[in-house]
Short mmCIF file of C-alpha atoms in Angstrom, two decimals:
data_model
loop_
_atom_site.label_atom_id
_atom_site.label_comp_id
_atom_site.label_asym_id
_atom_site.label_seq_id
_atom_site.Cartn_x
_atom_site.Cartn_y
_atom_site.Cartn_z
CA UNK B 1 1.51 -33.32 29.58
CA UNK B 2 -0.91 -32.66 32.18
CA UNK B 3 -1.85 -29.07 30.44
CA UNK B 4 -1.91 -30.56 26.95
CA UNK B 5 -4.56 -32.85 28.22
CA UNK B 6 -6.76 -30.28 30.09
CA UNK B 7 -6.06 -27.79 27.27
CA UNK B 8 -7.38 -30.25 24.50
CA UNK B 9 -10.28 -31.56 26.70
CA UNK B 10 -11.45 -27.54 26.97
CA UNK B 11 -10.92 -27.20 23.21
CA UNK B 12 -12.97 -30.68 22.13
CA UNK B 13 -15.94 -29.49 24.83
CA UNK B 14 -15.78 -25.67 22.96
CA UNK B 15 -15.87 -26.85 19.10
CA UNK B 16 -18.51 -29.38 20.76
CA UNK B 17 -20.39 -26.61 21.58
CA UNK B 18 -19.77 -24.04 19.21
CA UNK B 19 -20.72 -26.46 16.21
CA UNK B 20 -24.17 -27.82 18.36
CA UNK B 21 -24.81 -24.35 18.30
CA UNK B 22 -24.30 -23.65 14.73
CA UNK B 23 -26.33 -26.60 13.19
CA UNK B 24 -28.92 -26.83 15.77
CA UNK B 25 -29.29 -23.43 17.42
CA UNK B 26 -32.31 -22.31 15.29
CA UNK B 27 -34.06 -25.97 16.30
CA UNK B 28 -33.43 -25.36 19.56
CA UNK B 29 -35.01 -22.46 19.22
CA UNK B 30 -38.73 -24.17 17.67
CA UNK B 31 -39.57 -25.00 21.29
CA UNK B 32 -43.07 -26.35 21.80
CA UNK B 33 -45.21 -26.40 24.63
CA UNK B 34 -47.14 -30.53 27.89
CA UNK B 35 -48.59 -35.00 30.29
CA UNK B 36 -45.19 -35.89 30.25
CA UNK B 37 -42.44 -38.48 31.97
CA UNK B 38 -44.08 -40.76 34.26
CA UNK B 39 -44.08 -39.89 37.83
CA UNK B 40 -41.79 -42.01 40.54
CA UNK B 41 -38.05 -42.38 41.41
CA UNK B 42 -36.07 -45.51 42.07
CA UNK B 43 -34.88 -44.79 44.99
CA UNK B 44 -31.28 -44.82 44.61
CA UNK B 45 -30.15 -41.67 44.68
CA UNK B 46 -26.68 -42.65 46.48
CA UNK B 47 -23.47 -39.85 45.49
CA UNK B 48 -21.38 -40.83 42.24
CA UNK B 49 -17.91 -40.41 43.51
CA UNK B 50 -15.48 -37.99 41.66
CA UNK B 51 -14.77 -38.33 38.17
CA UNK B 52 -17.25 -41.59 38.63
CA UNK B 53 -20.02 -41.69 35.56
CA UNK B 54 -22.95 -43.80 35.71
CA UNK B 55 -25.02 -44.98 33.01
CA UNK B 56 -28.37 -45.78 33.57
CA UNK B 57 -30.96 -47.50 31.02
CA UNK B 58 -34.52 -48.46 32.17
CA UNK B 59 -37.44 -49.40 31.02
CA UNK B 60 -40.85 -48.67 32.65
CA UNK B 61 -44.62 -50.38 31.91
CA UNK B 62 -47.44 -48.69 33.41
CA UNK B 63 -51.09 -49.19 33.46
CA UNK B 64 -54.48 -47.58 34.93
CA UNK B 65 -58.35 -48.82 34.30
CA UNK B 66 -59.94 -47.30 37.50
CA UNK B 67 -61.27 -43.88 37.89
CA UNK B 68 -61.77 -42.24 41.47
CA UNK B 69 -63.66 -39.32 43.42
CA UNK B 70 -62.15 -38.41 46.19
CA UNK B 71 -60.75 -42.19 47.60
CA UNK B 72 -63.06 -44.57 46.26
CA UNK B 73 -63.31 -45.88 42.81
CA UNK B 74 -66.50 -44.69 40.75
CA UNK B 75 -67.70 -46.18 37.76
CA UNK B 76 -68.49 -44.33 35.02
CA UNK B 77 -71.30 -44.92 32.04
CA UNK B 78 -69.88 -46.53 28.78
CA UNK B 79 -69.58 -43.75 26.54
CA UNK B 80 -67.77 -40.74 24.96
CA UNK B 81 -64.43 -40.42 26.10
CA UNK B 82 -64.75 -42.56 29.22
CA UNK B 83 -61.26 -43.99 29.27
CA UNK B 84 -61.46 -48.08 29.77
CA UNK B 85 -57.84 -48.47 30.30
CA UNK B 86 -54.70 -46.32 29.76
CA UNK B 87 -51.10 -47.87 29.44
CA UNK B 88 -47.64 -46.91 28.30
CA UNK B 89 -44.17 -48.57 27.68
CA UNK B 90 -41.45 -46.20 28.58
CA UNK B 91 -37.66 -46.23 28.04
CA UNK B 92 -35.47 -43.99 29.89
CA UNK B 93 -31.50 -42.97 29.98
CA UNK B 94 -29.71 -41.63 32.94
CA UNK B 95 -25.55 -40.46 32.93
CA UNK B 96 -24.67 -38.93 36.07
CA UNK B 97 -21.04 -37.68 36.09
CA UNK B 98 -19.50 -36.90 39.90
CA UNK B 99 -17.19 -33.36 39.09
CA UNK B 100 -15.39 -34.07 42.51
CA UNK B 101 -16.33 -35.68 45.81
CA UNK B 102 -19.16 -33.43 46.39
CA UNK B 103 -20.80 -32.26 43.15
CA UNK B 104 -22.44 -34.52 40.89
CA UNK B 105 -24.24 -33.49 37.55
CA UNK B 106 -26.99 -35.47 36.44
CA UNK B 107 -29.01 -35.79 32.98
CA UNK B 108 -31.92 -37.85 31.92
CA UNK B 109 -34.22 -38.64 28.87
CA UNK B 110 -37.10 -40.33 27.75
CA UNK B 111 -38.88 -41.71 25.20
CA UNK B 112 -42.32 -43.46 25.09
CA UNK B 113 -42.49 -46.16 22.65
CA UNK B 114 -46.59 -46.05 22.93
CA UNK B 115 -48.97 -44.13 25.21
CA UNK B 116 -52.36 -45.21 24.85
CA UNK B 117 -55.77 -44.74 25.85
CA UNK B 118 -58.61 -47.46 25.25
CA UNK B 119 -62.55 -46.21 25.30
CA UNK B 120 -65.45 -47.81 26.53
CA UNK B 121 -66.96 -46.50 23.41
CA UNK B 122 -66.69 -49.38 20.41
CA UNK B 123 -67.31 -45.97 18.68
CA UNK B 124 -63.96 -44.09 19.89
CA UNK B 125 -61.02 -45.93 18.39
CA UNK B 126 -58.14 -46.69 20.56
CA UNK B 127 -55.25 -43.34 20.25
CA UNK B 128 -51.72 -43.93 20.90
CA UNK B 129 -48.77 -41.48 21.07
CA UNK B 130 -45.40 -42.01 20.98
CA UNK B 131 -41.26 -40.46 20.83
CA UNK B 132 -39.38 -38.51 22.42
CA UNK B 133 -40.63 -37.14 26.60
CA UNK B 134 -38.55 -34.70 28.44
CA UNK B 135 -35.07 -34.40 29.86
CA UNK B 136 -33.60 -33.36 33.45
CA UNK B 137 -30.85 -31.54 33.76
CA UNK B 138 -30.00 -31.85 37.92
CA UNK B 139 -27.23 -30.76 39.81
CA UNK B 140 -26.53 -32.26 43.33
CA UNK B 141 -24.31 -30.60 46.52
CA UNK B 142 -23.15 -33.07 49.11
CA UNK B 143 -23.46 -30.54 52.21
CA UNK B 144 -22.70 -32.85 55.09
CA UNK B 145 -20.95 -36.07 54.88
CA UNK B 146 -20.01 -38.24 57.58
CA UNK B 147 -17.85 -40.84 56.31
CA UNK B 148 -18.15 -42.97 59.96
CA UNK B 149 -21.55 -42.40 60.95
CA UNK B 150 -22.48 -43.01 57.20
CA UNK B 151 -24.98 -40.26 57.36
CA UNK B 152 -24.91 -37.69 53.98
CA UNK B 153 -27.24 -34.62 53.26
CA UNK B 154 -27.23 -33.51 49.49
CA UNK B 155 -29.26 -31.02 47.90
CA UNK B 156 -30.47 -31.37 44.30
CA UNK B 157 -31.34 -28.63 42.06
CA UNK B 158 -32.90 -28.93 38.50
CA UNK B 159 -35.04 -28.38 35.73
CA UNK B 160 -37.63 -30.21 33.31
CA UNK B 161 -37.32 -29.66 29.71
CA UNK B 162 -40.37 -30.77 27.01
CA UNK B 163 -38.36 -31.36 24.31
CA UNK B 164 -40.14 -34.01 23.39
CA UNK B 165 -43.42 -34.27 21.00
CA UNK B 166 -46.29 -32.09 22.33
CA UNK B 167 -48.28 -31.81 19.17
CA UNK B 168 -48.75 -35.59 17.89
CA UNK B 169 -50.98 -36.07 15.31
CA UNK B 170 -52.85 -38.70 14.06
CA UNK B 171 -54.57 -38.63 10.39
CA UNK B 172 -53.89 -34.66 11.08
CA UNK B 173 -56.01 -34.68 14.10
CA UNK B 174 -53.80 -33.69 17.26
CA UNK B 175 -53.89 -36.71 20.11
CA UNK B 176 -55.32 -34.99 23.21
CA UNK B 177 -52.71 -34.24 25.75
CA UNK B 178 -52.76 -36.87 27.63
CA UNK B 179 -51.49 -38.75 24.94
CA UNK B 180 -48.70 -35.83 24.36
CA UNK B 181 -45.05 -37.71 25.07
CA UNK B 182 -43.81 -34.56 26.23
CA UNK B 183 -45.28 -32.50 29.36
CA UNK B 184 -45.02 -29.26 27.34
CA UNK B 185 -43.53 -27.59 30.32
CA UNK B 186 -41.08 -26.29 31.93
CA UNK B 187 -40.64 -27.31 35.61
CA UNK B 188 -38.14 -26.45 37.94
CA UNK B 189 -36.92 -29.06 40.79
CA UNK B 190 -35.60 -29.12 44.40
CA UNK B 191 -34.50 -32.09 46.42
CA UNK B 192 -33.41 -32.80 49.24
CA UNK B 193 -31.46 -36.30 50.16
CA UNK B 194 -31.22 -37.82 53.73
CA UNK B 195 -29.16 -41.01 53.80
CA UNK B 196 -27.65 -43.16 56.59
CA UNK B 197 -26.14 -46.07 56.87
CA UNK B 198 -25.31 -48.24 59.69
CA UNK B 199 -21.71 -49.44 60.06
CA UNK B 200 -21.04 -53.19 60.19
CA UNK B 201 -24.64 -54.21 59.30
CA UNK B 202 -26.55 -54.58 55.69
CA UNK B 203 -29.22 -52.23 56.23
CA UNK B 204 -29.38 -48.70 55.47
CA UNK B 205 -32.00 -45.70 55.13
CA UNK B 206 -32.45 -43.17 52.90
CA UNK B 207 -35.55 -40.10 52.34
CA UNK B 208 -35.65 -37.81 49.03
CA UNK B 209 -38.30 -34.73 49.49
CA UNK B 210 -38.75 -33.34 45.97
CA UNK B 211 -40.62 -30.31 44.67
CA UNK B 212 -41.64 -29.57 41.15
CA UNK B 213 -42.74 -26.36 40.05
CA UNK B 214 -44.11 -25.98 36.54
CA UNK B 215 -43.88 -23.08 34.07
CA UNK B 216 -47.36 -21.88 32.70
CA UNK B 217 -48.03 -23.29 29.03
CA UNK B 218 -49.46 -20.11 26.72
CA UNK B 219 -49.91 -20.43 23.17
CA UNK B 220 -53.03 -19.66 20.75
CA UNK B 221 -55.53 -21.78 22.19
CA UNK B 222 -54.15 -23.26 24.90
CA UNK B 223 -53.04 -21.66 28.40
CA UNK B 224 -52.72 -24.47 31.41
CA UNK B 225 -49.98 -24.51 34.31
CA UNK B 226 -49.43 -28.47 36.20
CA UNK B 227 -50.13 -28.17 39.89
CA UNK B 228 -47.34 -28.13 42.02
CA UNK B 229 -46.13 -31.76 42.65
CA UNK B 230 -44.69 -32.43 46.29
CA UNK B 231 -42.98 -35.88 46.65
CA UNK B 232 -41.88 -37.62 49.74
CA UNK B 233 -40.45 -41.04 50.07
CA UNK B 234 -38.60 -43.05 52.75
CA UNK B 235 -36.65 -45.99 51.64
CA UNK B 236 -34.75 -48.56 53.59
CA UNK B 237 -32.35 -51.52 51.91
CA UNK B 238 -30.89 -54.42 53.09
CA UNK B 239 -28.18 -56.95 51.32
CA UNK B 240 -28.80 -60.54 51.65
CA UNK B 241 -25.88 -61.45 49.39
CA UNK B 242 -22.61 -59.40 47.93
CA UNK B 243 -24.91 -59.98 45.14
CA UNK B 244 -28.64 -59.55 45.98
CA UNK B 245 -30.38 -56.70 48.19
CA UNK B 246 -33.68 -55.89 48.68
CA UNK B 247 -35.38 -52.30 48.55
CA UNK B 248 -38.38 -51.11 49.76
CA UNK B 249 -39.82 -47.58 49.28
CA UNK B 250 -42.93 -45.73 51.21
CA UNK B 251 -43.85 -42.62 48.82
CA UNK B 252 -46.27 -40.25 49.11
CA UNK B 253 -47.13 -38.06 46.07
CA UNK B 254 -49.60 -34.93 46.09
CA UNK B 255 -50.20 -32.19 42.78
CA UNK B 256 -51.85 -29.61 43.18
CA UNK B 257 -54.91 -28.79 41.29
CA UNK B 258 -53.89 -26.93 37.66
CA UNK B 259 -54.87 -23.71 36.37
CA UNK B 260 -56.34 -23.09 32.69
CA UNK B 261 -56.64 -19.91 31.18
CA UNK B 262 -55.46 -17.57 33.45
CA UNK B 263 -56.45 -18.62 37.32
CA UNK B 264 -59.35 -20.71 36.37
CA UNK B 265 -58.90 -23.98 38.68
CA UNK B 266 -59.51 -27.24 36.92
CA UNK B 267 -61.25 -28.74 39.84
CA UNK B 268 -60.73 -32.35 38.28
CA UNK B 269 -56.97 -32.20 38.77
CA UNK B 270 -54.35 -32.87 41.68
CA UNK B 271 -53.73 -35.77 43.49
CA UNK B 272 -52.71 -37.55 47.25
CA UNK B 273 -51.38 -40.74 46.44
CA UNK B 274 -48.98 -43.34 48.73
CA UNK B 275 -47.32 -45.74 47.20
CA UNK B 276 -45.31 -48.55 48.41
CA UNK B 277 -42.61 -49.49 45.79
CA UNK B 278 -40.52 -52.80 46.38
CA UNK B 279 -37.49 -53.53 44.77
CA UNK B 280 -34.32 -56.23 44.22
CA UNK B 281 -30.97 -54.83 43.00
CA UNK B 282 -28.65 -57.77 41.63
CA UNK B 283 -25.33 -57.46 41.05
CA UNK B 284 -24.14 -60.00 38.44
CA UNK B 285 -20.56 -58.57 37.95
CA UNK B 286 -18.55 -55.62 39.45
CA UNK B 287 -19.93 -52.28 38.18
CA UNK B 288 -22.88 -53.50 37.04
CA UNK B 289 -26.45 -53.88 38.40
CA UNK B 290 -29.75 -54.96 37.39
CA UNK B 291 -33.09 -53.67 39.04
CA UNK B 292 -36.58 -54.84 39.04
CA UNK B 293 -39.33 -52.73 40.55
CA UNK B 294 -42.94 -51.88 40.83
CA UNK B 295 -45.01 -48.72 42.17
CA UNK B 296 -48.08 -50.28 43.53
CA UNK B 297 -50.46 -46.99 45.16
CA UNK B 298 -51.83 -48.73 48.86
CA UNK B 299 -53.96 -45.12 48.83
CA UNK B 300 -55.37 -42.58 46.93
CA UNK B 301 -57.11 -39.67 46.98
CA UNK B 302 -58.20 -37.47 43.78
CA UNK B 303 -60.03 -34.44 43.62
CA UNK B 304 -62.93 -34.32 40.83
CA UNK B 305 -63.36 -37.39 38.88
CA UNK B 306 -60.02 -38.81 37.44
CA UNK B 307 -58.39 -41.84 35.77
CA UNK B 308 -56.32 -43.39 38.89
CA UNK B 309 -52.55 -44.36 38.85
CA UNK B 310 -53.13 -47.98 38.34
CA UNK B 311 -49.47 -50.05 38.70
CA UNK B 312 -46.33 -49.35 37.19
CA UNK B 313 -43.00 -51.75 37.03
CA UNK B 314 -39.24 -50.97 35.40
CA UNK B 315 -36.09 -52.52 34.99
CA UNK B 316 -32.80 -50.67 35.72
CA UNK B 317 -29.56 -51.26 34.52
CA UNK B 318 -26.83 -49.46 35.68
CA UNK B 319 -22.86 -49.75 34.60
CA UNK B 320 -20.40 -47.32 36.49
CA UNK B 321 -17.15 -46.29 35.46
CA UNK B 322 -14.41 -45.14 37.34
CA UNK B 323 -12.23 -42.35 35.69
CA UNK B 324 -9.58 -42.04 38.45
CA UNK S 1 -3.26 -42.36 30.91
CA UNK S 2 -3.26 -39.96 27.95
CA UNK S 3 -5.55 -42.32 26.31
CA UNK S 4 -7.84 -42.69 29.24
CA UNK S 5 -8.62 -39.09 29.46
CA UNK S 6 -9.01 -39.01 25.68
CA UNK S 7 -11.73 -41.82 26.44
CA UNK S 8 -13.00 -40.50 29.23
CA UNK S 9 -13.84 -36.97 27.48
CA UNK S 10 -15.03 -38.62 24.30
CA UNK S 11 -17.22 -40.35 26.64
CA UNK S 12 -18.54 -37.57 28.05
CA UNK S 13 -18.51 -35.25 25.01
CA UNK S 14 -20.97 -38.19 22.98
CA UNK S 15 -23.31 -38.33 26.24
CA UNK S 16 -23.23 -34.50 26.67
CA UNK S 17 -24.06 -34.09 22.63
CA UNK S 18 -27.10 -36.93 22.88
CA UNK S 19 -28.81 -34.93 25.57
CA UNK S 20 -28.20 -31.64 24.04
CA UNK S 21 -29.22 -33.65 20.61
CA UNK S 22 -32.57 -34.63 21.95
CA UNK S 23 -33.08 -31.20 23.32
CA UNK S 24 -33.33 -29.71 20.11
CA UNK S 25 -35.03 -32.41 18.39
CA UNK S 26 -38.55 -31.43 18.98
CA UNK S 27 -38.98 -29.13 15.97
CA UNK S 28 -42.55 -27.56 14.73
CA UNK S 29 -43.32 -28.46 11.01
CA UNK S 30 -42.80 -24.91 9.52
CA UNK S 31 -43.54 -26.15 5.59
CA UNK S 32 -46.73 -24.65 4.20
CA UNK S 33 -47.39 -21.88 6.51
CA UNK S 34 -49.04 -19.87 3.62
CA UNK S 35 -52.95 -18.35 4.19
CA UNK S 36 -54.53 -19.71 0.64
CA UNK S 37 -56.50 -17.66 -1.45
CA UNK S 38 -57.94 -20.67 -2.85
CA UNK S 39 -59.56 -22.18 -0.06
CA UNK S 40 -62.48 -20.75 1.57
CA UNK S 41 -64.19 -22.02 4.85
CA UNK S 42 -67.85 -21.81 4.13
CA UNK S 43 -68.86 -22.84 7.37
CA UNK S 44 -67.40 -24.93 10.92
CA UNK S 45 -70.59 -26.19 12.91
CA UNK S 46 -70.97 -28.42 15.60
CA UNK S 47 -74.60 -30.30 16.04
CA UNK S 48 -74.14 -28.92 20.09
CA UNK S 49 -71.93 -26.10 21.40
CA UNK S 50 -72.92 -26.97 24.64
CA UNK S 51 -71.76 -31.24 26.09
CA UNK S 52 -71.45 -32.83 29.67
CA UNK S 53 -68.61 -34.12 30.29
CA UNK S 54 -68.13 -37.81 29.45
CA UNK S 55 -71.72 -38.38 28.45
CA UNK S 56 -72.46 -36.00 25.56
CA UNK S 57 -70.37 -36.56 22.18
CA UNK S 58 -70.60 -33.31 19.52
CA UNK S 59 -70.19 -34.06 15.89
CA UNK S 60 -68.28 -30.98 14.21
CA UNK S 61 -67.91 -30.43 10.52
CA UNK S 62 -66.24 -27.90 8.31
CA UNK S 63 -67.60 -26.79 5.03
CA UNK S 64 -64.65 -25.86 2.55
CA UNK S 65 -64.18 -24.76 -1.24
CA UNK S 66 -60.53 -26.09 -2.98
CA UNK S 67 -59.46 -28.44 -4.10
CA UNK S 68 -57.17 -31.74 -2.86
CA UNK S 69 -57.84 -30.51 1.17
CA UNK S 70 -56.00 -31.81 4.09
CA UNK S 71 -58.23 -31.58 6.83
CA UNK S 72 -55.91 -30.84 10.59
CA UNK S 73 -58.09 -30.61 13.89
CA UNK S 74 -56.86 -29.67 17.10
CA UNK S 75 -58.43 -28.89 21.00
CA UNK S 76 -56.77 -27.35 23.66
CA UNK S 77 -58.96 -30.01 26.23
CA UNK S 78 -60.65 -33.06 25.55
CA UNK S 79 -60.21 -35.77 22.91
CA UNK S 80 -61.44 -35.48 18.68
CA UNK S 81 -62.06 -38.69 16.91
CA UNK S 82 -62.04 -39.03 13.41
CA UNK S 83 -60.54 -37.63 10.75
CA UNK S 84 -61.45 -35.17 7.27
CA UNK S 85 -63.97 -32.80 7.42
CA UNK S 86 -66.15 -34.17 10.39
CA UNK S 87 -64.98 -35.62 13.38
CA UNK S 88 -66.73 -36.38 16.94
CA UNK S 89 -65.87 -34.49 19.81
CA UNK S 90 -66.31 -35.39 23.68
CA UNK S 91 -64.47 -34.34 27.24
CA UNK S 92 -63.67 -35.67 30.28
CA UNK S 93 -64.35 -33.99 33.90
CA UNK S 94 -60.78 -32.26 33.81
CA UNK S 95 -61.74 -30.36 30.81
CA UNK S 96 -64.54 -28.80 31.92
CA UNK S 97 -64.88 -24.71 30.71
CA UNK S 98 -64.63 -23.28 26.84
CA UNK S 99 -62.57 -24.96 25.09
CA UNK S 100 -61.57 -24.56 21.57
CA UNK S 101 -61.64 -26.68 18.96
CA UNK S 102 -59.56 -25.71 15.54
CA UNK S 103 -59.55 -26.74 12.00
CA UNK S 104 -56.86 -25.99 9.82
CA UNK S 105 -57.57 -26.53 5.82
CA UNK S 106 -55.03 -26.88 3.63
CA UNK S 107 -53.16 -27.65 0.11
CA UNK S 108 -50.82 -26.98 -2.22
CA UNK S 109 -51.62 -23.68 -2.21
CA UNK S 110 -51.45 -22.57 1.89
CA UNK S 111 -53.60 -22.98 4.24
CA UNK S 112 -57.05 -21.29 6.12
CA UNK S 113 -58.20 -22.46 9.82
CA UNK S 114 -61.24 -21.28 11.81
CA UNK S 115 -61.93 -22.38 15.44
CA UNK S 116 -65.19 -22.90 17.46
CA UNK S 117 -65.64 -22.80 21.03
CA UNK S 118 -67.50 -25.64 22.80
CA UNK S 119 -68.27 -25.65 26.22
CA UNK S 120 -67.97 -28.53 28.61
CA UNK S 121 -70.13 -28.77 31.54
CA UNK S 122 -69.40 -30.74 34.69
CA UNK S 123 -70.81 -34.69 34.95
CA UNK S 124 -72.42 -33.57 38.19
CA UNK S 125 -74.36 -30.53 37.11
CA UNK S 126 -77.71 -31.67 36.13
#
């Protein structure tokens, strides 16, 4: 019995496979080269338990109007392609599947259902983008686990993939990349989770330091590699209720500067920014939970002249199901 | 428990197939890759070649023979607005350098494109 069912789940995943392959293998293929999935984590990167999955839908609002030099805003004359304010709406899909009690596989997707960019200009019409970002594909390693101290170390590993739109067009004139749903890029990650818990009480701690390297972007006219992003955060929850606990997240982001055909620098790129990210997790019935959170940046720092990370708030909900 | 595991791999088979779905759905729009013999770019000017960012705006236009032409414009940095045969033209501080600015011509018949470079200098340089 137990072989017929391992031997028929093998055989459903290969013919899965096999006909993906067949039908979409030559789209796959059509690639394209990208600004991509907005920045930010939720915090809650706690282990999936074996054969646990965990379904994740979120949606994410985000907004910026201020640019800065350095750490203080500047404003900028009324004209061209000053930006007055930039927003997006954002819808995202997480399953994480735990393969046994210490390796978890995680994958992701989004889509932006607008991306827009206002002008000062009355002259420069308002642009908007819009479908499909790019996916994660992450694995995670529990190395260390102590089930009485509560304390777990787990590795992630991963990668970016645009698979999304990078060539929107509007009235056959391409959106500028900004605008572009899809980063264009590929970008490998590394994590690292910290998390401990304290046994008996309602608090616990957590810290995720990420890095994301980016592939270089070459096509016809366009060559440009994303900076090296370097992501830090320390994040400490407590429960109030079986039903109600409060998160609160200290981040600090910093890019590097990017690089345009070839080495040139683009000095008007890369980032420092700290954000402080609060949070409220409900839990309105076993296995599921609702989130509500915002990513408000206390500092900043920008190299050049850029349009600043204004705010940006999401709602989470996750169902789990357990497979055992 | 037989059906369980059938549920549990459908489960994960349908998730597996969306992601791997939406990894193949960005496709490039191969129709009409044809160079036309019919269309002819005369000329693709811009009124400056040379902007600062944010405060300069260039207007570019393309001068074609054919007939029923679809006008596509595309740069590598900075924003276009407009659409047909002239649109405006301006960049931000990041997209400071040469950039490249395309127009691609087309119809029934295939398709021509020609490019011009514009360069972008920096809002502080005087």
């Amino acid at each position: 019995m137990k072989n017929d069912g391992t031997m028929k789940l093998k055989r459903l995943i290969t013919i899965t496979l096999l006909i993906f392959l067949l039908v979409f293998g030559s789209r796959i293929m059509a690639q394209c080269c990208s600004a991509g999935n907005p920045p930010g984590n939720d915090g809650d990167q706690s282990s999936i338990g074996k054969k646990n999955l965990m379904i994740t839908v979120a949606y994410k609002y985000g907004f910026a109007n201020k640019y800065y030099t350095g750490d203080s805003p500047i404003t900028l004359p009324e004209m061209g392609s000053v930006v007055k304010e930039a927003s997006y709406n954002y819808l995202e899909s997480r399953v994480s599947y735990g393969i046994n009690s210490k390796m978890s596989v995680l994958a992701e997707i989004g889509y932006f259902i607008d991306k827009k960019e206002k002008y000062t200009s009355e002259s420069w019409k308002t642009q908007k983008g819009y479908g499909l970002a790019d996916a994660s594909l992450l694995f995670r390693y529990r190395v260390y686990h102590n089930w009485k101290k509560q304390f777990e170390i787990s590795p992630f590993v991963g990668i970016k993939i645009p698979i999304g739109v990078f060539d929107q067009e509007v009235n056959h004139v391409q959106l500028p990349i900004t605008l572009q749903p899809s980063s264009g890029s590929y970008r490998y990650l590394a994590s690292v989770y910290v998390s401990k818990g304290f046994p008996g009480k309602n608090y616990h701690i957590f810290s995720l330091s990420s890095i994301e390297i980016a592939q270089r972007i070459k096509s016809d006219n366009f060559d440009y590699t994303y900076g090296t992003l370097y992501s830090f955060s320390v994040t400490g929850s407590y429960k109030f209720f079986r039903f109600l606990t409060t998160v609160l997240q200290l981040r600090n982001e910093n890019r590097a500067k990017a690089h345009r055909d070839g080495n040139q620098i683009v000095e008007s790129s890369g980032y420092s920014i700290v954000y402080l990210a609060p949070q409220m997790q409900f839990v309105p019935i076993k296995n599921w939970k609702l989130s509500v959170s915002c990513d408000l940046p206390v500092y900043k720092h920008y190299n050049g002249i850029q349009l600043s990370n204004g705010y940006a708030c999401s709602f989470r909900l996750v169902h789990q199901l357990n497979f055992n | 428990m037989i059906i369980k595991k059938i549920s549990r791999n459908t489960l994960i088979i349908i998730c597996l197939n969306l992601f791997l779905f939406g990894a193949s759905s960005c496709t490039k729009d191969e129709n009409n890759n044809q160079t036309s013999n019919e269309i002819k770019i005369i000329s693709l000017t811009a009124s400056d070649t040379i902007i600062k960012a944010w405060v300069d705006t260039t207007h570019i236009q393309v001068t074609t023979t054919g007939d029923s032409l679809v006008y596509a414009w595309e740069a590598n940095h900075g924003a276009i607005s407009g659409k047909g045969s002239a649109v405006k033209y301006a960049a931000g501080q990041c997209c400071v350098g040469l950039n490249t600015i395309s127009c691609t011509v087309s119809n029934r018949s295939g398709k021509v494109s020609s490019s011009i470079k514009i360069r972008v200098k920096s809002y502080f340089e005087k």
